[in-house]
Coordinates of C-alpha atoms and ligand atoms in Angstrom, one line a residue:
M1 CA 22.2 12.4 1.0
Q2 CA 21.7 13.1 -2.6
F3 CA 22.9 16.2 -4.4
P4 CA 20.8 17.7 -7.2
G5 CA 22.3 17.1 -10.6
R6 CA 24.8 14.5 -9.3
R7 CA 24.5 11.0 -10.8
R8 CA 25.0 7.9 -8.9
K9 CA 26.9 5.1 -10.7
L10 CA 24.4 2.5 -11.8
N11 CA 25.0 -0.8 -10.1
T12 CA 23.4 -3.0 -12.7
N13 CA 25.4 -6.0 -11.7
S14 CA 23.4 -6.5 -8.5
V15 CA 20.2 -8.6 -8.6
Q16 CA 18.1 -5.5 -8.4
G17 CA 20.2 -3.8 -11.0
E18 CA 19.5 -6.7 -13.4
L19 CA 15.9 -6.5 -12.6
Y20 CA 15.7 -2.8 -13.4
E21 CA 17.3 -3.3 -16.8
H22 CA 13.8 -4.3 -18.0
L23 CA 10.7 -2.2 -17.8
L24 CA 8.3 -5.0 -17.3
Q25 CA 8.4 -7.7 -14.7
F26 CA 6.1 -10.2 -13.1
Y27 CA 7.3 -8.9 -9.7
G28 CA 8.6 -12.3 -8.7
Q29 CA 11.6 -11.0 -6.9
P30 CA 11.0 -8.9 -3.8
P31 CA 13.2 -5.9 -3.1
I32 CA 16.1 -6.7 -0.8
E33 CA 17.5 -3.3 0.0
N34 CA 16.9 -1.4 3.2
I35 CA 14.8 1.7 3.0
S36 CA 13.7 4.3 5.6
L37 CA 10.2 4.4 6.9
T38 CA 9.8 7.8 5.3
E39 CA 10.7 6.4 1.9
F40 CA 8.4 3.5 2.6
E41 CA 5.5 5.8 3.1
T42 CA 6.3 8.1 0.2
L43 CA 6.6 5.2 -2.3
A44 CA 3.4 3.6 -1.0
V45 CA 1.5 6.9 -1.4
E46 CA 2.9 7.4 -4.9
R47 CA 1.8 4.0 -6.1
L48 CA -1.6 4.4 -4.6
K49 CA -1.9 7.6 -6.6
L50 CA -0.9 5.7 -9.7
L51 CA -3.4 2.9 -9.0
K52 CA -6.2 5.4 -8.4
T53 CA -5.3 7.2 -11.6
V54 CA -5.3 4.0 -13.6
E55 CA -8.7 3.1 -12.2
N56 CA -10.1 6.5 -13.1
V57 CA -8.7 6.5 -16.6
G58 CA -10.0 3.0 -17.1
I59 CA -13.4 4.1 -16.0
S60 CA -13.6 7.0 -18.5
H61 CA -11.8 5.5 -21.5
V62 CA -12.0 2.2 -23.4
K63 CA -9.0 0.2 -22.1
V64 CA -7.2 -0.6 -25.3
S65 CA -8.1 2.6 -27.1
E66 CA -5.6 5.2 -28.3
E67 CA -7.1 7.8 -26.0
Y68 CA -6.6 5.5 -23.0
K69 CA -3.0 5.0 -24.0
K70 CA -2.3 8.7 -24.5
K71 CA -4.0 9.6 -21.2
L72 CA -1.9 7.0 -19.3
D73 CA 1.3 8.1 -21.1
S74 CA 0.9 11.5 -19.7
E75 CA -0.2 10.3 -16.2
F76 CA 2.7 8.0 -15.9
K77 CA 5.0 10.9 -16.9
N78 CA 3.4 13.2 -14.3
L79 CA 3.6 10.6 -11.6
N80 CA 7.1 9.7 -12.6
F81 CA 6.5 6.0 -13.1
P82 CA 8.2 4.1 -15.9
N83 CA 6.2 3.2 -19.0
K84 CA 8.6 2.9 -21.9
E85 CA 11.2 0.3 -22.7
V86 CA 14.5 1.6 -23.9
D87 CA 16.8 0.2 -26.4
D88 CA 20.0 1.5 -24.9
R89 CA 21.4 1.1 -21.4
I90 CA 19.2 2.8 -18.9
V91 CA 20.1 6.1 -17.3
Q92 CA 19.9 6.9 -13.6
S93 CA 16.6 8.6 -13.8
E94 CA 15.0 5.6 -15.5
Y95 CA 16.7 3.3 -13.0
D96 CA 15.2 5.3 -10.1
K97 CA 11.7 5.1 -11.7
R98 CA 12.0 1.4 -12.1
R99 CA 13.2 1.0 -8.5
K100 CA 10.3 3.0 -7.3
D101 CA 7.9 0.9 -9.4
H102 CA 9.3 -2.3 -8.0
I103 CA 9.4 -1.4 -4.3
S104 CA 6.1 0.4 -4.2
H105 CA 4.4 -2.6 -5.8
F106 CA 5.6 -4.8 -3.0
I107 CA 4.6 -2.3 -0.3
L108 CA 1.1 -2.1 -1.5
R109 CA 0.9 -5.9 -1.8
L110 CA 1.3 -5.9 1.9
A111 CA -1.4 -3.3 2.5
Y112 CA -3.8 -4.8 -0.1
C113 CA -3.6 -8.5 0.7
Q114 CA -5.7 -8.1 3.8
T115 CA -9.3 -8.7 2.5
E116 CA -10.8 -10.1 -0.6
D117 CA -12.2 -6.7 -1.7
L118 CA -8.8 -5.1 -1.4
R119 CA -7.0 -7.9 -3.2
R120 CA -9.5 -7.8 -6.0
W121 CA -9.1 -4.0 -6.4
F122 CA -5.3 -4.1 -6.3
I123 CA -5.0 -7.0 -8.7
Q124 CA -7.3 -5.3 -11.2
Q125 CA -5.3 -2.1 -11.2
E126 CA -2.0 -3.9 -11.5
V127 CA -3.3 -6.0 -14.4
D128 CA -4.3 -2.8 -16.2
I129 CA -0.9 -1.3 -15.7
F130 CA 0.7 -4.5 -16.9
R131 CA -1.5 -4.6 -20.0
Y132 CA -0.8 -1.0 -20.8
R133 CA 3.0 -1.5 -20.6
F134 CA 3.0 -4.8 -22.4
N135 CA 1.0 -3.5 -25.3
D136 CA 3.4 -0.7 -25.7
L137 CA 6.5 -2.9 -26.0
K138 CA 8.1 -3.4 -29.3
P139 CA 7.8 -7.0 -30.7
K140 CA 11.4 -7.8 -29.9
H141 CA 11.0 -6.6 -26.3
K142 CA 7.8 -8.7 -26.0
L143 CA 9.7 -11.8 -27.1
E144 CA 12.5 -10.9 -24.7
F145 CA 10.1 -10.6 -21.9
L146 CA 8.4 -13.9 -22.6
H147 CA 11.8 -15.7 -22.8
R148 CA 13.1 -14.1 -19.7
N149 CA 10.1 -15.3 -17.8
D150 CA 10.2 -18.9 -19.1
L151 CA 7.3 -18.4 -21.4
Q152 CA 9.1 -20.1 -24.3
Y153 CA 6.8 -19.1 -27.0
G154 CA 8.5 -18.7 -30.4
T155 CA 7.1 -17.0 -33.5
I156 CA 6.7 -19.1 -36.6
G157 CA 8.8 -18.5 -39.7
A158 CA 7.6 -17.0 -42.9
E159 CA 7.4 -20.4 -44.7
E160 CA 5.2 -22.0 -42.0
K161 CA 3.1 -18.9 -41.9
Q162 CA 2.5 -19.0 -45.6
T163 CA 1.6 -22.7 -45.4
L164 CA -1.0 -22.1 -42.7
M165 CA -2.1 -18.7 -44.0
D166 CA -5.7 -19.8 -44.9
K167 CA -6.2 -21.5 -41.6
L168 CA -4.8 -18.6 -39.7
V169 CA -6.9 -16.0 -41.5
N170 CA -10.1 -18.1 -41.1
S171 CA -9.6 -19.2 -37.5
S172 CA -7.8 -16.3 -35.9
Y173 CA -9.9 -13.9 -34.0
A174 CA -7.7 -11.1 -35.2
G175 CA -7.7 -12.4 -38.7
S176 CA -10.9 -10.7 -39.7
G177 CA -9.7 -7.1 -39.3
T178 CA -6.0 -7.4 -39.4
K179 CA -3.6 -8.7 -42.0
V180 CA -2.2 -11.9 -40.6
E181 CA 0.8 -11.8 -42.9
D182 CA 1.9 -8.5 -41.3
Q183 CA 1.8 -10.0 -37.8
D184 CA 4.1 -12.2 -35.8
I185 CA 2.3 -15.5 -35.0
Y186 CA 3.2 -17.3 -31.8
K187 CA 3.1 -21.0 -31.5
V188 CA 2.0 -21.9 -28.0
P189 CA 1.1 -25.2 -26.2
F190 CA -2.7 -25.3 -26.1
Q191 CA -2.9 -25.8 -22.4
D192 CA -1.3 -22.3 -21.9
A193 CA -4.1 -20.7 -24.0
L194 CA -7.2 -22.4 -22.8
D195 CA -9.2 -19.2 -22.8
L196 CA -8.5 -18.6 -26.5
V197 CA -9.2 -22.2 -27.3
R198 CA -12.4 -22.3 -25.4
T199 CA -13.7 -19.2 -27.2
R200 CA -12.4 -20.6 -30.6
K201 CA -10.3 -17.5 -31.3
V202 CA -7.2 -19.4 -32.5
Y203 CA -6.1 -22.1 -34.9
L204 CA -5.3 -25.3 -33.0
K205 CA -3.0 -28.0 -34.6
A206 CA -1.2 -31.0 -33.0
G207 CA -1.3 -29.6 -29.5
Y208 CA -0.3 -26.1 -30.4
V209 CA -2.3 -23.0 -30.9
Y210 CA -1.2 -20.2 -33.3
I211 CA -1.7 -16.8 -31.7
P212 CA -1.5 -13.5 -33.6
H213 CA 0.8 -11.0 -32.0
Q214 CA -2.0 -8.8 -30.6
D215 CA -3.6 -11.8 -28.8
I216 CA -0.5 -13.0 -27.0
V217 CA -1.3 -10.4 -24.3
T218 CA -4.3 -12.5 -23.2
I219 CA -2.0 -15.3 -22.2
V220 CA 0.6 -13.1 -20.6
L221 CA -2.1 -11.3 -18.6
N222 CA -3.7 -14.5 -17.4
D223 CA -0.3 -15.6 -16.2
F224 CA 0.4 -12.3 -14.5
R225 CA -3.0 -12.3 -12.8
T226 CA -2.5 -15.9 -11.6
R227 CA 1.0 -15.2 -10.3
L228 CA -0.1 -12.1 -8.5
S229 CA -3.2 -13.7 -7.0
K230 CA -1.1 -16.6 -5.6
A231 CA 1.5 -14.1 -4.3
M232 CA -1.2 -12.0 -2.6
A233 CA -2.6 -15.1 -0.9
L234 CA 0.9 -16.0 0.3
T235 CA 1.5 -12.5 1.5
A236 CA -1.7 -12.6 3.4
R237 CA -0.4 -15.6 5.3
S238 CA 2.5 -13.6 6.6
L239 CA 0.3 -10.8 7.8
P240 CA 0.4 -11.8 11.5
I241 CA 4.2 -11.3 11.4
V242 CA 3.8 -7.9 9.7
H243 CA 1.1 -6.9 12.1
S244 CA 3.3 -7.6 15.0
D245 CA 5.6 -4.8 13.8
E246 CA 4.1 -1.9 15.5
R247 CA 5.8 0.6 13.1
L248 CA 4.4 -1.0 10.0
Q249 CA 0.9 -2.2 11.1
P250 CA -0.7 1.3 11.4
L251 CA 0.9 2.4 8.1
L252 CA -0.3 -0.6 6.2
S253 CA -3.8 -0.6 7.6
H254 CA -4.1 3.1 6.8
L255 CA -2.7 2.7 3.3
S256 CA -5.5 0.2 2.5
H257 CA -8.1 2.8 3.4
A258 CA -6.2 5.8 2.2
Y259 CA -7.8 8.2 -0.1
V260 CA -5.6 10.2 -2.4
G261 CA -7.0 13.6 -3.1
Q262 CA -8.1 16.8 -1.5
D263 CA -8.8 17.4 2.1
Y264 CA -12.4 18.0 2.8
S265 CA -11.9 18.8 6.5
I266 CA -13.7 21.7 8.1
Q267 CA -11.1 24.4 8.7
K268 CA -12.0 26.7 5.7
N269 CA -15.7 26.1 5.7
V270 CA -16.9 26.8 9.2
G271 CA -20.2 28.6 9.5
K272 CA -21.0 28.4 5.9
I273 CA -24.3 26.6 6.3
S274 CA -27.2 27.2 8.7
L275 CA -29.1 24.3 10.3
D276 CA -32.3 25.2 8.5
Q277 CA -30.5 24.5 5.2
I278 CA -29.7 20.9 6.0
D279 CA -33.0 19.3 5.0
S280 CA -33.1 21.0 1.6
L281 CA -29.3 20.4 1.0
S282 CA -29.7 16.7 1.8
G283 CA -32.2 16.4 -1.1
K284 CA -30.3 18.4 -3.5
S285 CA -26.6 18.0 -2.8
F286 CA -25.9 15.1 -0.5
P287 CA -24.7 11.8 -2.0
L288 CA -26.9 8.8 -1.4
C289 CA -25.0 7.6 1.6
M290 CA -25.5 10.9 3.5
R291 CA -29.0 11.4 2.3
Q292 CA -29.8 8.0 3.7
L293 CA -28.2 8.8 7.0
H294 CA -30.0 12.2 7.2
Q295 CA -33.3 10.6 6.4
S296 CA -32.9 7.9 9.0
L297 CA -31.8 10.4 11.7
R298 CA -34.9 12.5 11.0
E299 CA -37.1 9.3 11.1
H300 CA -35.6 7.6 14.2
H301 CA -34.1 10.5 16.0
H302 CA -31.0 8.4 16.5
L303 CA -28.0 7.0 14.7
R304 CA -25.6 4.3 15.9
H305 CA -21.9 5.1 16.3
G306 CA -20.9 4.2 12.7
G307 CA -23.6 6.5 11.3
R308 CA -22.9 9.3 13.7
M309 CA -19.2 9.2 12.8
Q310 CA -19.8 9.0 9.0
Y311 CA -22.5 11.7 8.9
G312 CA -21.1 13.8 11.7
L313 CA -17.7 14.2 9.9
F314 CA -19.4 14.8 6.6
L315 CA -21.4 17.7 8.2
K316 CA -18.3 19.0 9.8
G317 CA -16.7 18.9 6.3
I318 CA -19.5 20.9 4.7
G319 CA -19.2 23.6 7.3
L320 CA -21.1 22.9 10.5
S321 CA -19.3 24.5 13.5
L322 CA -19.0 22.6 16.8
E323 CA -21.8 24.7 18.3
Q324 CA -24.1 24.0 15.3
A325 CA -23.3 20.3 15.4
L326 CA -24.1 20.0 19.1
Q327 CA -27.4 21.8 18.5
F328 CA -28.2 19.7 15.5
W329 CA -27.6 16.3 17.1
R330 CA -29.1 17.4 20.4
S331 CA -32.3 18.7 18.9
E332 CA -32.8 15.5 17.0
F333 CA -31.8 13.0 19.7
I334 CA -34.1 14.6 22.4
R335 CA -37.0 14.1 20.0
G336 CA -36.4 10.4 20.4
K337 CA -35.6 8.2 23.4
V338 CA -32.7 10.3 24.7
D339 CA -33.3 13.1 27.1
A340 CA -31.3 16.3 27.3
D341 CA -29.3 15.1 30.3
K342 CA -28.4 11.8 28.7
F343 CA -27.4 13.5 25.5
D344 CA -25.0 15.9 27.4
K345 CA -23.5 13.0 29.3
Q346 CA -23.3 10.4 26.6
Y347 CA -23.2 12.0 23.2
A348 CA -21.9 15.5 23.5
Y349 CA -18.5 14.3 24.4
S350 CA -18.1 12.3 21.3
I351 CA -19.2 15.2 19.1
R352 CA -16.6 17.5 20.8
H353 CA -14.1 14.7 20.3
M354 CA -14.9 14.6 16.6
F355 CA -14.0 18.3 16.5
G356 CA -10.8 17.8 18.3
K357 CA -11.9 19.4 21.6
E358 CA -11.6 16.2 23.7
G359 CA -9.2 13.3 24.3
R360 CA -6.0 13.7 22.3
R361 CA -7.6 16.6 20.4
A362 CA -7.2 15.1 16.9
D363 CA -9.1 17.0 14.3
Y364 CA -10.8 14.1 12.5
T365 CA -11.4 14.4 8.8
P366 CA -14.5 13.3 6.8
Y367 CA -14.4 9.8 5.4
S368 CA -13.5 9.2 1.8
C369 CA -15.6 6.9 -0.4
M370 CA -12.9 4.3 -0.2
K371 CA -13.0 4.3 3.5
V372 CA -16.8 4.1 3.6
I373 CA -16.9 1.4 1.0
L374 CA -14.1 -0.8 2.4
S375 CA -14.4 -0.5 6.2
N376 CA -16.9 -1.0 8.9
M377 CA -19.5 -3.0 7.0
P378 CA -23.0 -2.0 8.3
S379 CA -25.1 -4.6 10.0
Q380 CA -28.8 -4.8 10.8
G381 CA -30.1 -1.5 12.1
D382 CA -27.1 0.5 10.8
Y383 CA -27.5 3.2 8.2
H384 CA -23.9 4.0 7.5
G385 CA -21.8 2.6 4.6
C386 CA -22.2 3.2 0.9
P387 CA -25.7 2.2 -0.4
F388 CA -24.1 1.3 -3.8
R389 CA -21.8 -1.2 -2.1
H390 CA -23.8 -2.3 1.0
S391 CA -27.5 -2.2 0.0
D392 CA -29.2 -5.2 -1.5
P393 CA -29.8 -4.3 -5.2
E394 CA -33.6 -4.6 -4.8
L395 CA -33.5 -2.2 -1.9
L396 CA -31.2 0.1 -3.8
K397 CA -33.7 0.1 -6.7
Q398 CA -36.5 1.0 -4.4
K399 CA -34.5 3.8 -2.9
L400 CA -33.7 5.2 -6.3
Q401 CA -37.3 4.9 -7.4
F402 CA -38.3 6.8 -4.2
Y403 CA -35.8 9.5 -5.1
K404 CA -37.4 9.7 -8.6
V405 CA -34.5 8.4 -10.6
S406 CA -35.8 7.3 -14.1
P407 CA -36.2 3.6 -14.8
S408 CA -33.4 3.7 -17.4
G409 CA -31.2 5.6 -15.0
I410 CA -31.8 2.9 -12.4
S411 CA -30.9 0.2 -14.8
Q412 CA -27.6 2.0 -15.7
I413 CA -26.8 2.4 -12.0
L414 CA -27.6 -1.2 -11.2
E415 CA -25.5 -2.4 -14.1
L416 CA -22.5 -0.4 -12.7
V417 CA -23.1 -1.8 -9.2
K418 CA -23.2 -5.3 -10.7
G419 CA -19.7 -4.6 -12.1
M420 CA -18.6 -3.4 -8.6
H421 CA -18.1 0.2 -9.9
Y422 CA -19.7 1.7 -6.8
Q423 CA -18.2 5.2 -7.2
L424 CA -19.1 5.3 -10.8
A425 CA -22.7 4.3 -9.9
C426 CA -22.7 7.2 -7.5
Q427 CA -21.4 9.5 -10.2
K428 CA -24.2 8.3 -12.5
Y429 CA -26.7 9.1 -9.7
F430 CA -25.1 12.6 -9.5
E431 CA -25.5 13.0 -13.3
L432 CA -29.1 11.9 -13.3
T433 CA -30.2 13.9 -10.3
H434 CA -28.4 17.0 -11.5
N435 CA -29.5 16.6 -15.1
V436 CA -26.0 16.7 -16.6
E437 CA -24.6 14.4 -19.3
D438 CA -21.1 14.2 -17.8
A439 CA -20.3 14.9 -14.2
N440 CA -16.8 16.0 -15.3
F441 CA -15.1 14.8 -12.1
S442 CA -13.9 11.6 -10.7
L443 CA -15.8 10.9 -7.5
N444 CA -13.6 9.9 -4.5
H445 CA -15.3 11.6 -1.6
P446 CA -18.8 12.3 -0.3
N447 CA -17.8 15.9 0.4
Q448 CA -16.5 16.2 -3.1
Y449 CA -19.9 15.2 -4.3
F450 CA -21.4 17.9 -2.2
I451 CA -19.0 20.6 -3.4
E452 CA -19.5 19.6 -7.1
S453 CA -23.3 19.6 -6.6
Q454 CA -23.2 23.1 -5.0
R455 CA -20.9 24.4 -7.7
L456 CA -23.4 23.1 -10.3
L457 CA -26.6 24.2 -8.6
G458 CA -25.5 27.5 -7.2
G459 CA -22.9 28.6 -9.7
G460 CA -20.2 28.5 -7.0
G461 CA -22.2 28.0 -3.8
K462 CA -25.5 29.9 -4.0
D463 CA -26.9 27.7 -1.2
L464 CA -23.9 28.3 1.0
K465 CA -22.9 31.6 2.5
R466 CA -19.6 31.4 0.7
E467 CA -18.0 29.0 -1.7
V468 CA -16.5 26.0 -0.2
E469 CA -12.7 25.8 -0.7
T470 CA -10.7 22.7 -0.9
P471 CA -7.0 22.9 -1.9
Q472 CA -4.5 22.0 0.8
K473 CA -0.8 22.4 1.5
T474 CA 1.3 19.2 1.6
K475 CA 2.3 18.2 5.0
P476 CA 5.3 15.9 5.3
A477 CA 4.6 12.4 6.6
A478 CA 6.0 11.5 9.9
A479 CA 9.0 9.3 9.8
A480 CA 8.4 7.1 12.8
P481 CA 11.3 4.8 13.5
E482 CA 10.6 5.1 17.2
L483 CA 6.9 4.3 17.0
T484 CA 5.2 2.3 19.7
A485 CA 1.7 0.9 19.9
K486 CA 0.5 3.9 21.9
D487 CA 1.6 6.2 19.1
V488 CA -0.6 4.5 16.6
P489 CA -3.5 6.9 16.8
E490 CA -1.2 9.8 16.4
I491 CA 0.6 8.4 13.3
M492 CA -2.7 7.5 11.8
E493 CA -3.8 11.1 12.2
D494 CA -0.5 12.3 10.6
L495 CA -1.1 9.9 7.8
D496 CA -4.6 11.2 7.3
S497 CA -3.2 14.6 6.7
F498 CA -0.4 13.2 4.5
F499 CA -2.8 11.3 2.3
Q500 CA -5.3 13.9 2.0
D501 CA -2.9 16.7 1.4
A502 CA -1.0 14.7 -1.2
Ligands
LIG1 S1 -19.8 6.3 -3.7 FE1 -19.0 7.6 -2.0 S2 -20.3 9.4 -2.0 FE2 -21.3 7.9 -3.2 S3 -22.7 6.9 -1.8 FE3 -20.8 5.7 -1.8 S4 -19.6 6.5 -0.2 FE4 -21.2 8.0 -0.6

């Protein structure tokens, strides 16, 4: 138990202690201490929040700009993650932050090594964190870091610098805008800087390249990315062992699909829309994924399971009551190949289930963008998924043309899709279809899209009977030391609340 205000003695003689003496690390040394499942979950969720924040800040700011740095400074502070190197011996609070940084990184490695998409996303955010921290180090701390990690790059002396000055100024990428004489110049074996050599950004002589201080980050980042990629591949190999632990498996698999943000579940919104409004709302305020599902339902009078879940939960989130949902799905299905009797026997149960009225009575929450994008890939005949992620670009273009998005808007969206910024592409679609320059929110959830749209179009929900509310209370995550396989659905549900309330 910890007591407020009391300080534990820093054990910096241990391996971990030594590690935490430095802000920056390549995460080569896994944590070796025992932690409780509750702490495991908490740390994982906190890092996930950090990664999502870094992603959002990176989307809205130029990554090496001063605004980007300032924004991250304040976000790291808010989320209580370390971002500054200290000259003196570290205090307990800093030690705790570094410990959290270290352990949480390794937990998310486990969760995010499972597929290529997840790995790519995780590595990108971690590289951005690394770059931000490295760039902020003082030169002496940078050198310290390089030497500690066997990157034995020295800086050249004043005399050598003077001799090479012309060459450095003429050949260095940074030379054109920055005074070379004011910078440290690193002398690095050329094979460690192939990117810079290939792009002719550095002076090369006798097997060494001369790299201005501000460009050394390129090398270190490459190294970090390579190490992390390899480590993720290795971690993926040990997944079967991790998955055989029935306490960890559901936690990890949920973490990889977890959405950190508000809860868009139904409780506060029931009865706020009428069934007659759905057609018009789908054109005005539904994100493309839901618009596509609605259109397909109206056309084919049927949706497969994946589509029914994604769309059904979304509708539940925007305010359909169970009775309305039953009426909505029933009236549509019986217009197709399903008669009323078959609907009542086969489909009504799953709708009641979705509302927590059947089975184990879990109240399912609407899917986040991350969940839609990363899980349950649609196949032929499916209409669920995220059109920005799962549609062929040509098909997406046709859809956007059909929805009257301007040619220049379509190009911007396709460009974002090409860069795999699916949520950003969706946000651009929002801006274009709502005629606003800046959406002013970071899209994470289809129901968030709906709420923001309603807010904009109706000045707080003109189309709805009352304004949709979202804030949630935090519910503690379940510590589950006694978990068994049969408890998995329950803990997943608890985790749903935990993540969405966080
Ligand atoms: S980004 Fe999210 S809201 Fe937009 S289409 Fe994809 S899943 Fe739907």
